[in-house]
CSV table of C-alpha atoms in Angstrom, one decimal:
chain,number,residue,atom,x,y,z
G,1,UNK,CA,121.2,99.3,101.3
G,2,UNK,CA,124.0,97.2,98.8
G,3,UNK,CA,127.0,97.2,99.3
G,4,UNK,CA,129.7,96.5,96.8
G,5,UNK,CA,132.9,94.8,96.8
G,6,UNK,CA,135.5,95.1,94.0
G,7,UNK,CA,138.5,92.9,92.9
G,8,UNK,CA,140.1,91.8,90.6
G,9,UNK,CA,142.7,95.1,89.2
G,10,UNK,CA,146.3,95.4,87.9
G,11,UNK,CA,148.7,96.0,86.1
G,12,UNK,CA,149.0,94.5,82.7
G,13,UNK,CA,150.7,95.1,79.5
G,14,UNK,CA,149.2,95.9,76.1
G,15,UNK,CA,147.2,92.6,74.8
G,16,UNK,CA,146.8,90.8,78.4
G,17,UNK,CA,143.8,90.5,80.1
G,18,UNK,CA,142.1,90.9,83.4
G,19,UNK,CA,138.8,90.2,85.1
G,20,UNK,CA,137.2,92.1,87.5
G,21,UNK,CA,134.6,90.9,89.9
G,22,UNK,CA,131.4,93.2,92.1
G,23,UNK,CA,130.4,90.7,94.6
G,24,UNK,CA,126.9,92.8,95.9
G,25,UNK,CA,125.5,92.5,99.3
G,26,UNK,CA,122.5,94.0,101.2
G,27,UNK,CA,119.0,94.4,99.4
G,28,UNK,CA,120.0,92.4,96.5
G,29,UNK,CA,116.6,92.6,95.2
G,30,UNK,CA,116.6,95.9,94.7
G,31,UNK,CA,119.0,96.4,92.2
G,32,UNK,CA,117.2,96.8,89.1
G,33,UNK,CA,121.2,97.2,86.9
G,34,UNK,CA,124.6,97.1,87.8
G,35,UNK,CA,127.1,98.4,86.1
G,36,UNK,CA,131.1,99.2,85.0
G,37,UNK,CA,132.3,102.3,85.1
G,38,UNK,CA,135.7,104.1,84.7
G,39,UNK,CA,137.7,107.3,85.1
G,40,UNK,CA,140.7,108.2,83.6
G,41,UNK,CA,143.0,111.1,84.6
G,42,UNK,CA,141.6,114.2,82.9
G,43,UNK,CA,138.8,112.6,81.9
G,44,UNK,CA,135.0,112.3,82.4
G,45,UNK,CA,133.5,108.9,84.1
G,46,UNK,CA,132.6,106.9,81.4
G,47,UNK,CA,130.0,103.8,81.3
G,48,UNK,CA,131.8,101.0,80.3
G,49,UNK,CA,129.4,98.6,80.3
G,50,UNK,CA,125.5,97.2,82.0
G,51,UNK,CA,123.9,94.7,82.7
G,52,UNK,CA,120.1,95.0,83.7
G,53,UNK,CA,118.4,92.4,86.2
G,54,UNK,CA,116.9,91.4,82.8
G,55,UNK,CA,119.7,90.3,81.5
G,56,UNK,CA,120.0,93.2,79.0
G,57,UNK,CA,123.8,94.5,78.3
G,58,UNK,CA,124.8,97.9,76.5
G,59,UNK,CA,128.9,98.3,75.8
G,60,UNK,CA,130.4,101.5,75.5
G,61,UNK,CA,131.9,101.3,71.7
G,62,UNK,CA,135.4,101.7,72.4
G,63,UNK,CA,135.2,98.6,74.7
G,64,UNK,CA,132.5,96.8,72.3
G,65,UNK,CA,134.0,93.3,70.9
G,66,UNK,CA,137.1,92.9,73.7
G,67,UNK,CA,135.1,93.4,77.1
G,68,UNK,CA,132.4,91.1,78.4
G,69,UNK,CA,130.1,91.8,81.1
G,70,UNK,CA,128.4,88.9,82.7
G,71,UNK,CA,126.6,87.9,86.1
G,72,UNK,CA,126.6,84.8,88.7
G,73,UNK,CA,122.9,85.7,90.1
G,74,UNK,CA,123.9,82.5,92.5
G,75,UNK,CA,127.1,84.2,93.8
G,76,UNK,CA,125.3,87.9,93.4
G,77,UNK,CA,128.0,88.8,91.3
G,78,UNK,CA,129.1,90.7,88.2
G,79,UNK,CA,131.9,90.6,86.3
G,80,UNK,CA,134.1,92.1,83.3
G,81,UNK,CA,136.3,90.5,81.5
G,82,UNK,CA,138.7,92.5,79.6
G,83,UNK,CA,140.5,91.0,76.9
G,84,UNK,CA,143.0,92.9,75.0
G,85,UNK,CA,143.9,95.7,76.8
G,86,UNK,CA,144.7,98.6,75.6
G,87,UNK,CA,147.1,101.5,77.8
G,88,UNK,CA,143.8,104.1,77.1
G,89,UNK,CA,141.7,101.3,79.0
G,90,UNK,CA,143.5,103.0,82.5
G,91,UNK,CA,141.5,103.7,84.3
G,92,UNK,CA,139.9,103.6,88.1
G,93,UNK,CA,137.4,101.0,87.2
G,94,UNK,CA,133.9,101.0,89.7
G,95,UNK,CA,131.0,99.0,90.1
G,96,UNK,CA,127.8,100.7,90.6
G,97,UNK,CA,124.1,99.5,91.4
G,98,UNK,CA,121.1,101.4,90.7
G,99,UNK,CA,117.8,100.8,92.7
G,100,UNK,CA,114.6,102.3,92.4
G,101,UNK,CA,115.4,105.2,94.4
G,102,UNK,CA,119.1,105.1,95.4
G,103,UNK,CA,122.6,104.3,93.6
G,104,UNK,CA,125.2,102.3,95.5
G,105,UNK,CA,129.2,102.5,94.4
G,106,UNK,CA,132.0,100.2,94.8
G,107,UNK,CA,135.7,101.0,96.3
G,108,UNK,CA,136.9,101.3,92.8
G,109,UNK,CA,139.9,99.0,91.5
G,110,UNK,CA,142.8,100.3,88.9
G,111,UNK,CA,143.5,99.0,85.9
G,112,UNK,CA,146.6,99.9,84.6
G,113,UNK,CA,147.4,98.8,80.8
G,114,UNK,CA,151.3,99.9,80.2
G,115,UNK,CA,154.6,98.0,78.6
């Protein structure tokens, strides 16, 4: 079992910035990738961005060049840092881990991107 805590949401305006943090606890070493996602009213969940216990990342393209994902295996924690924001970036951001056999989900935080 993991168990996933978020923080890190807000509200910003156009151009700021925010950093979001999935501090994972439980079977640690079972988590094979972990993973933002978010959800926009009326729209699908979308992958926003990955990070495999290999280290290898995959961006969706409309976040590509202004969010970074990153970990802190010491502090068994990812982050994403969003630079730039834009107002379609709102969103209910969550952090998910996927295990061999089972998927674990964060809380969820908002993001909200308005002027």
């Amino acid at each position: 079992q993991v168990q996933l805590v978020e923080s890190g949401g807000g509200l910003v305006q156009p151009g700021g910035s925010l950093r979001l943090s999935c501090a994972a606890s439980g079977r640690i070493s079972s988590i094979a990738s972990m993973g933002w996602y978010r959800q926009a009213p009326g729209r699908q969940r979308e992958l926003a961005a990955s990070i495999t216990s290999i280290g290898r990342i995959n961006y969706a393209e409309s976040v590509k060049g202004r969010f970074t994902i990153s970990r802190d295996t010491a502090k068994n924690t990812v982050y994403l840092q969003m630079n730039s924001l834009k107002p379609e970036d709102t969103a209910v951001y969550s952090c998910r881990a996927l295990g061999p056999t089972r998927v674990s989900w964060g809380q969820g935080t908002q993001v909200t991107v308005s002027s």
